[in-house]
Coordinates of C-alpha atoms and ligand atoms in Angstrom, one line a residue:
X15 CA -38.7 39.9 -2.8
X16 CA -37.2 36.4 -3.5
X17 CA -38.7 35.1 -0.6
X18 CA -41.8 36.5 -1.4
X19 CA -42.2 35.2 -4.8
X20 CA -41.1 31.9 -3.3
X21 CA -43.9 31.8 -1.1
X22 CA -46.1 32.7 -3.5
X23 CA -45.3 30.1 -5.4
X24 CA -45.7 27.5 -2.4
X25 CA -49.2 28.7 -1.6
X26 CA -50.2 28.8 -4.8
X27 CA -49.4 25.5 -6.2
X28 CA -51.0 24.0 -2.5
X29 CA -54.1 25.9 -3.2
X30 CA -54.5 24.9 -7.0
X31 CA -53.7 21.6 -6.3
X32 CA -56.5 21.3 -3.5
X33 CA -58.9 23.3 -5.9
X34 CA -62.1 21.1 -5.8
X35 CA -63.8 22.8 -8.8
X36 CA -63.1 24.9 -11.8
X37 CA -64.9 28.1 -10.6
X38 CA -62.5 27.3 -7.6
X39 CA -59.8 27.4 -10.6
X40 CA -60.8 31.2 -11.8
X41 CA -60.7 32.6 -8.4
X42 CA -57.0 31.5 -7.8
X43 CA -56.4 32.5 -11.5
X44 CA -57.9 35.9 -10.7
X45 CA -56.1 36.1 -6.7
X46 CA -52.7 35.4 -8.2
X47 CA -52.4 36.8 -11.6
X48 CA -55.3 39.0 -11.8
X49 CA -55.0 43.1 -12.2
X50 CA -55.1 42.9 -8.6
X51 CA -53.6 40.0 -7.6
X52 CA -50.3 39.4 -5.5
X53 CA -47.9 37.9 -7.9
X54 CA -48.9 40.8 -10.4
X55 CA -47.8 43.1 -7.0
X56 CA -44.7 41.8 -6.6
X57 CA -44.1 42.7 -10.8
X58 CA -45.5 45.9 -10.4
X59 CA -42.6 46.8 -7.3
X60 CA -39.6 45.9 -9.7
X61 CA -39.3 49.2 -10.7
X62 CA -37.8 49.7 -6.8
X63 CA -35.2 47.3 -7.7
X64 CA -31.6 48.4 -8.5
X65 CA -30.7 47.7 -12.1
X66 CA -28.1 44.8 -11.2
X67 CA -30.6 43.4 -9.6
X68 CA -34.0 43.3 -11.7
X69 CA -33.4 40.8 -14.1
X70 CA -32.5 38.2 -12.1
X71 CA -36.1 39.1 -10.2
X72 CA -37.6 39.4 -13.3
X73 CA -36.5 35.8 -14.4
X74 CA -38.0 34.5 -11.5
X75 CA -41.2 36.1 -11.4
X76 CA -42.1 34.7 -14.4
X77 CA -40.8 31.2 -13.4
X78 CA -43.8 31.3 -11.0
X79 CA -46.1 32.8 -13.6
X80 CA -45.4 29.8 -15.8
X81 CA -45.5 27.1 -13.1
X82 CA -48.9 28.7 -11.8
X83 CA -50.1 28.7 -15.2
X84 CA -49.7 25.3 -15.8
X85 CA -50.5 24.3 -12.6
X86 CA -54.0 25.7 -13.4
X87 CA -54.3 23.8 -16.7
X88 CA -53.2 20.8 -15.5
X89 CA -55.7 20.8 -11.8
X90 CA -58.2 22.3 -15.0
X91 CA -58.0 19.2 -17.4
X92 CA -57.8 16.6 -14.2
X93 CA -60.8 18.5 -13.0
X94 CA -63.0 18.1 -16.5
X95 CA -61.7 14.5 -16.8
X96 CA -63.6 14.0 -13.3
X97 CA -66.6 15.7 -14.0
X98 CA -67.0 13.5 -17.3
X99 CA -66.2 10.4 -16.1
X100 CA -68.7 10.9 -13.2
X101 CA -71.6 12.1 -15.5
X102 CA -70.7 9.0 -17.2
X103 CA -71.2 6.9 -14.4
X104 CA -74.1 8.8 -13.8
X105 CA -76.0 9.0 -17.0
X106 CA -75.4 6.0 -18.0
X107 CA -78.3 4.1 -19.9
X108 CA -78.9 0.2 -19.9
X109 CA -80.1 -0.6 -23.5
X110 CA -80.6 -3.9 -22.7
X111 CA -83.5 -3.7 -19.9
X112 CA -86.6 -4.3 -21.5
X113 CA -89.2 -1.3 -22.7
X114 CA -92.1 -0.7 -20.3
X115 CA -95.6 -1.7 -22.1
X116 CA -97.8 0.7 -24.2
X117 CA -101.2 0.2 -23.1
X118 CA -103.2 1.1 -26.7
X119 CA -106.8 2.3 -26.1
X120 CA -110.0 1.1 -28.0
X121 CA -112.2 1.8 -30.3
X122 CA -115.8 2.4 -28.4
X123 CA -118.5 0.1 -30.2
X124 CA -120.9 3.0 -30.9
X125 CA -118.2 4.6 -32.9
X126 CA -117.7 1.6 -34.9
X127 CA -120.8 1.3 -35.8
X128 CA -121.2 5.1 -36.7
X129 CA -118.1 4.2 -39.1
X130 CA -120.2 1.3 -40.6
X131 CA -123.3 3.7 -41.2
X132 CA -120.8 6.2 -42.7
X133 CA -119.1 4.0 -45.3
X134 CA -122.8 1.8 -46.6
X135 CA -124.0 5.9 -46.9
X136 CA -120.9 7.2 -48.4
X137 CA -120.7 4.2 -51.3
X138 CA -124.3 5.4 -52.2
X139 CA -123.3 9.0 -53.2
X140 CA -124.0 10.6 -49.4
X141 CA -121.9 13.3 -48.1
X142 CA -120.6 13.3 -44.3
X143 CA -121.8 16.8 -42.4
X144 CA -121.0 17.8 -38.8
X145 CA -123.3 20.4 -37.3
X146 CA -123.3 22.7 -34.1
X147 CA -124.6 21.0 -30.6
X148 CA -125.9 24.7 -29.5
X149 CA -128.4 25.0 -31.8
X150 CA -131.4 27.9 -32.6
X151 CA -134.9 27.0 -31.4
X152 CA -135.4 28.2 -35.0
X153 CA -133.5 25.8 -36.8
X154 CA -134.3 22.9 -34.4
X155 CA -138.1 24.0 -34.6
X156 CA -139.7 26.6 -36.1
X157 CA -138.3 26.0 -39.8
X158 CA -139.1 22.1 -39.1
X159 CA -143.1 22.5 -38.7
X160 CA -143.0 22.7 -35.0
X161 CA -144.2 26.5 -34.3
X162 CA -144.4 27.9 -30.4
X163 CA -147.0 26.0 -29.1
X164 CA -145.8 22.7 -30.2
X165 CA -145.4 20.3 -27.4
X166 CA -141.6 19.2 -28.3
X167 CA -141.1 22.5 -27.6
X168 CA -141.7 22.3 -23.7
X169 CA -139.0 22.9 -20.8
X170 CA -139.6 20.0 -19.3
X171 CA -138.1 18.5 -22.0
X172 CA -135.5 20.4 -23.6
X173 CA -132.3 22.5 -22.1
X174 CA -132.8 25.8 -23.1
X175 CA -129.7 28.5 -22.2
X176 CA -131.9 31.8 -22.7
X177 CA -135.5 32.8 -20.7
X178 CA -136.9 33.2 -24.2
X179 CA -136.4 29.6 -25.5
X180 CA -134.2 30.8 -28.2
X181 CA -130.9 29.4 -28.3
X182 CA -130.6 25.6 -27.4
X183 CA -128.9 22.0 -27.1
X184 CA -130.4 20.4 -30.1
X185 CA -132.7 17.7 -29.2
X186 CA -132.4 16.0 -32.8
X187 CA -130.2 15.9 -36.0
X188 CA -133.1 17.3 -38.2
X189 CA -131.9 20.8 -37.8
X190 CA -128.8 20.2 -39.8
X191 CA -132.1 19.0 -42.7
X192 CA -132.8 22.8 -42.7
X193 CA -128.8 23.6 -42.8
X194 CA -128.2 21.4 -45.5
X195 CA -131.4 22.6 -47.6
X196 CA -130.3 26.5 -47.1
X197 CA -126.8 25.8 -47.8
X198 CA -126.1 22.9 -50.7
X199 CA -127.0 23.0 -54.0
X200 CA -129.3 20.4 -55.4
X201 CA -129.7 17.8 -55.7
X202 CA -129.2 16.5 -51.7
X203 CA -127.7 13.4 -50.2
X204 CA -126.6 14.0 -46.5
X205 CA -126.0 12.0 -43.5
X206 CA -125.8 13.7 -39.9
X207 CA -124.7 12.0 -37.3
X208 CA -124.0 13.8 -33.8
X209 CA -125.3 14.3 -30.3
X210 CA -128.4 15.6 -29.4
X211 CA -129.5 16.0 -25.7
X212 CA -133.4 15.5 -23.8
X213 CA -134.2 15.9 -20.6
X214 CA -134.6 12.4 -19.5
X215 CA -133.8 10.3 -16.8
X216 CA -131.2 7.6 -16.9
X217 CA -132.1 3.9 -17.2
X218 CA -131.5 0.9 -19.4
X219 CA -133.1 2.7 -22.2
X220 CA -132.6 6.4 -21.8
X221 CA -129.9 8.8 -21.4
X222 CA -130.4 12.6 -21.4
X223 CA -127.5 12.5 -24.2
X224 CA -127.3 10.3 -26.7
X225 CA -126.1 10.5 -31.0
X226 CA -128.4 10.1 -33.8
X227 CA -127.5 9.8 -37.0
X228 CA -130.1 11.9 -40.0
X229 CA -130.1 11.6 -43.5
X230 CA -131.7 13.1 -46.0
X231 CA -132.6 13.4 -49.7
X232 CA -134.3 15.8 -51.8
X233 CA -134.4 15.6 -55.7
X234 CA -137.1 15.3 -58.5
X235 CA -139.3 12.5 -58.2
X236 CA -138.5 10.8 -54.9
X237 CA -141.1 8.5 -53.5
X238 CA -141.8 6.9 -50.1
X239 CA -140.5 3.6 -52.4
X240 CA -136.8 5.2 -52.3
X241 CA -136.9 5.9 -48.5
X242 CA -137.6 1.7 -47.6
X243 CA -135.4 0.9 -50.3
X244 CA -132.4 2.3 -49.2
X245 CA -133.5 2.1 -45.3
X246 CA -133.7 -1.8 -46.1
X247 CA -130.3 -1.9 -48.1
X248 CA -128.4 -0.5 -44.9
X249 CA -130.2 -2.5 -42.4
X250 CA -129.5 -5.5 -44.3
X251 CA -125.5 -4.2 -45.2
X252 CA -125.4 -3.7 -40.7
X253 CA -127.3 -6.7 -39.5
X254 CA -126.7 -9.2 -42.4
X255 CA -129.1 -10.3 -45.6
X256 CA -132.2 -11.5 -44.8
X257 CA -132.7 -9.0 -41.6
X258 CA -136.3 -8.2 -42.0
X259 CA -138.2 -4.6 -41.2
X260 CA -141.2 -3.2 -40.5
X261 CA -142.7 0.5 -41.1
X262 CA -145.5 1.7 -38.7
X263 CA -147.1 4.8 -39.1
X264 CA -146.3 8.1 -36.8
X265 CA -146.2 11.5 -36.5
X266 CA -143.6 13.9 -36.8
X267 CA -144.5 17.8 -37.8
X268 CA -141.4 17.7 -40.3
X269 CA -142.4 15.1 -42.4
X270 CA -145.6 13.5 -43.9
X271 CA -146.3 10.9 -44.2
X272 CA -144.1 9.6 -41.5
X273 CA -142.7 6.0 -40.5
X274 CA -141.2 4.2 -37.8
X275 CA -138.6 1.7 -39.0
X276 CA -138.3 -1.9 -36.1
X277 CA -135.7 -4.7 -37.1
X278 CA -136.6 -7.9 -36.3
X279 CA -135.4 -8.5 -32.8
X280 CA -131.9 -10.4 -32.6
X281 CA -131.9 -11.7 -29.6
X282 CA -135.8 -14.4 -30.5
X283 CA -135.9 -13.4 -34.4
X284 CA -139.4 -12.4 -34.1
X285 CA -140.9 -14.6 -31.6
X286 CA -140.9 -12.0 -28.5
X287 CA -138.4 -12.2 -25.8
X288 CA -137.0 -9.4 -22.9
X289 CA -134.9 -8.0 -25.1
X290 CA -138.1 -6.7 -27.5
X291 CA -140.3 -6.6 -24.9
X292 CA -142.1 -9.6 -26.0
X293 CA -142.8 -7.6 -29.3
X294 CA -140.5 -9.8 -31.5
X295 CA -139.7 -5.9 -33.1
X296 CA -137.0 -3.4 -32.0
X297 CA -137.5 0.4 -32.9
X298 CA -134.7 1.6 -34.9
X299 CA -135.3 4.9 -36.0
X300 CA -138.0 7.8 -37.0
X301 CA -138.4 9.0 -40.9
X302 CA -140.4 10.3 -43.6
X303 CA -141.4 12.4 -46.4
X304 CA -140.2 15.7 -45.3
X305 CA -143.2 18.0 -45.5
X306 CA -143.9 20.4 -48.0
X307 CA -143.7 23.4 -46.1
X308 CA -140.6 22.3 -44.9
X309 CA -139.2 22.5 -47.8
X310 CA -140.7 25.5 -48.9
X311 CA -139.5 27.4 -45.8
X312 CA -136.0 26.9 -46.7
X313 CA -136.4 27.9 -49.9
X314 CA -137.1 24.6 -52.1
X315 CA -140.1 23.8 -54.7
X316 CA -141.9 21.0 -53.5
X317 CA -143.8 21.1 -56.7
X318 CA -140.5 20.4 -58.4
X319 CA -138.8 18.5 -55.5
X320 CA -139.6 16.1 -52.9
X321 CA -137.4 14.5 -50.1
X322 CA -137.1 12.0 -47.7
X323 CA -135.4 12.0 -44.2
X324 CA -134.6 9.8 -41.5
X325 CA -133.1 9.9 -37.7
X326 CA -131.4 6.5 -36.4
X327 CA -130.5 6.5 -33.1
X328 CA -126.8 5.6 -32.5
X329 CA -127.2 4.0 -29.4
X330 CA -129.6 1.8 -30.6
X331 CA -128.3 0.5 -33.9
X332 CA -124.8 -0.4 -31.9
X333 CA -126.9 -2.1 -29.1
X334 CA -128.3 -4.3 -31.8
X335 CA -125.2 -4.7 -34.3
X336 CA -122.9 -5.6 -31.1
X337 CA -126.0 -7.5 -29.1
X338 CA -125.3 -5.1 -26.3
X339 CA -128.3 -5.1 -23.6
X340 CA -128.0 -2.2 -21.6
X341 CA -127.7 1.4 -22.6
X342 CA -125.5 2.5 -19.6
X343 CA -122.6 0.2 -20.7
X344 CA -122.3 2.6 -23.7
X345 CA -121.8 5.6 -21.3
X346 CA -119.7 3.4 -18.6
X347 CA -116.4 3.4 -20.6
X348 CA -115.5 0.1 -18.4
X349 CA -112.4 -1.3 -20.4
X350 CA -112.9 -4.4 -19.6
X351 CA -116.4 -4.0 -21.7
X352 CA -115.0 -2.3 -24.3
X353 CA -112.0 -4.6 -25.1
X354 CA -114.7 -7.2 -26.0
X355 CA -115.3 -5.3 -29.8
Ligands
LIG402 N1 -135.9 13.8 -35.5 C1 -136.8 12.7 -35.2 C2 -136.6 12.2 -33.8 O1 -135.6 12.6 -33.1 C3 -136.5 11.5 -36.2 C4 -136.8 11.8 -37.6 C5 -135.8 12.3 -38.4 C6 -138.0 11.6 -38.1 C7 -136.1 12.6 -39.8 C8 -138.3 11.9 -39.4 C9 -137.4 12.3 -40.3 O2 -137.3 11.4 -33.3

């Protein structure tokens, strides 16, 4: 038995000394003094010893118990002094070398202009309102004076998501006219600006998405006089004093008697150039009384109230604010044009 233990103790020690992990550690701890393991054996036979002869045994078995014991702990705490010292190494993070750059984006042009239009309308008592892109035939039509029949109405021009012409991208802001009349009490000052889509062909001019901005305002007494007024007061807060306009008349089933609004081309301040045409006059944006029955179909007097609208085209307005010249360098999203605002 003495030479047992003794060998016991030799292998062990070899084996916990060469142990190359700590899960290495718990299976020697487990083969040695475990339940099962062969040092507990050797305890578990002393009751074959004679009496003279036990203590002595006993004395040395747990000599090797001890020594194993701290054997482990020791190979155990060289073992995690390793491990740490290579995560260390490892890990280790150099403050000093220099942050990589943060490439910030940009503001797109059209956007700032939008916030331009927002804050002249907002420090005249408007109120900001966002409206839904799929929009009823209903609201973008019927309830603005353009009954079936009417030629806006046509597939050739408009994207339509239903055989019966029902539901549909909005091809103008004026719906959200009818949303605001059904919804807000009155008196109404709105802007509306958002996306509105037409089936058109892409070129220098055209886009079959572009924004628009509408307004609106309905109270008692409103006059054709208010509309150019404030129309002027913006176009001369975006462009700078002195920017002159014209109104032409038009058409437009919602509104009567309607207006076209030009500025006074930037590029030859009047004289014609490309940029106009040759016209010396840019067309801004469409506007008008808003018709009586209009207002009447959403539920308003127009023997008490009257109202006048307008829709500016985004695109446009930026084009001229920032002197941009084609319309597909809004779309583009080229950085190295956008930086340039
Ligand atoms: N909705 C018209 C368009 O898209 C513009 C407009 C708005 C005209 C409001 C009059 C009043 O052309």
């Amino acid at each position: 038995m003495k030479e047992q233990l003794a060998q016991i103790r030799v292998q062990a020690l070899a084996a916990v000394a060469a142990a190359e992990s700590t899960a290495a550690l718990d299976e020697l701890r487990v083969q040695y003094l475990g339940k099962k393991g062969a040092l507990t054996a050797v305890l578990k036979s002393m009751g074959k010893l004679s009496p003279e002869e036990r203590p002595a045994m006993g004395q040395l078995a747990n000599e090797v118990r001890a020594a194993l014991e701290q054997a482990l702990e020791a190979r155990g705490a060289e073992l995690a002094a390793a491990d740490l010292e290579r995560r260390l190494k490892e890990e280790a993070l150099d403050i000093t070398v220099p942050g990589a750059p943060v490439k910030l984006g940009h503001r797109h042009p059209m956007y700032l202009a939008l916030d331009e239009i927002k804050e002249i309308f907002i420090g005249m008592g408007f109120t900001v309102l966002d409206g839904p892109e799929v929009e009823l035939a209903s609201y973008n039509f019927d309830k603005l004076n353009a009954p079936e029949g009417h030629p806006s109405r046509d597939w050739s021009d408009t994207f339509y998501f239903d055989e019966d012409s029902r539901v549909m991208l909005r091809s103008q802001t004026s719906p959200m006219q009818v949303r605001a009349m059904e919804t807000m009490p009155l008196p109404i000052r709105i802007i509306a600006p958002g996306r509105v889509y037409r089936k058109d062909e892409v070129d220098a001019t055209h886009s079959p998405m572009f924004h628009q901005v509408e307004g609106m305002v309905i109270d008692k007494g409103v006059t054709m006089a208010d509309l150019k007024g404030t129309l002027n007061t913006v176009v001369e807060k975006l462009y700078g004093k002195g920017t002159k306009t014209r109104f032409r008349p038009h058409h437009f089933p919602f509104t009567e008697p309607s207006c076209e609004m030009d500025v006074q081309c930037h590029k030859c301040g009047g004289v014609g150039c490309p940029t106009c045409k040759g016209e010396g006059w840019i067309e801004l944006l469409g506007a008008g009384m808003i018709h009586p029955r209009v207002l009447e179909m959403s539920g308003i007097d127009p023997n008490v109230y009257s109202g006048w609208a307008f829709g500016i085209g985004l695109e446009r307005t930026a084009m001229r604010r920032f002197k941009i010249a084609d319309l597909r360098l809004i779309f583009e999203n080229d950085v190295r044009f956008l930086e340039q605002f």
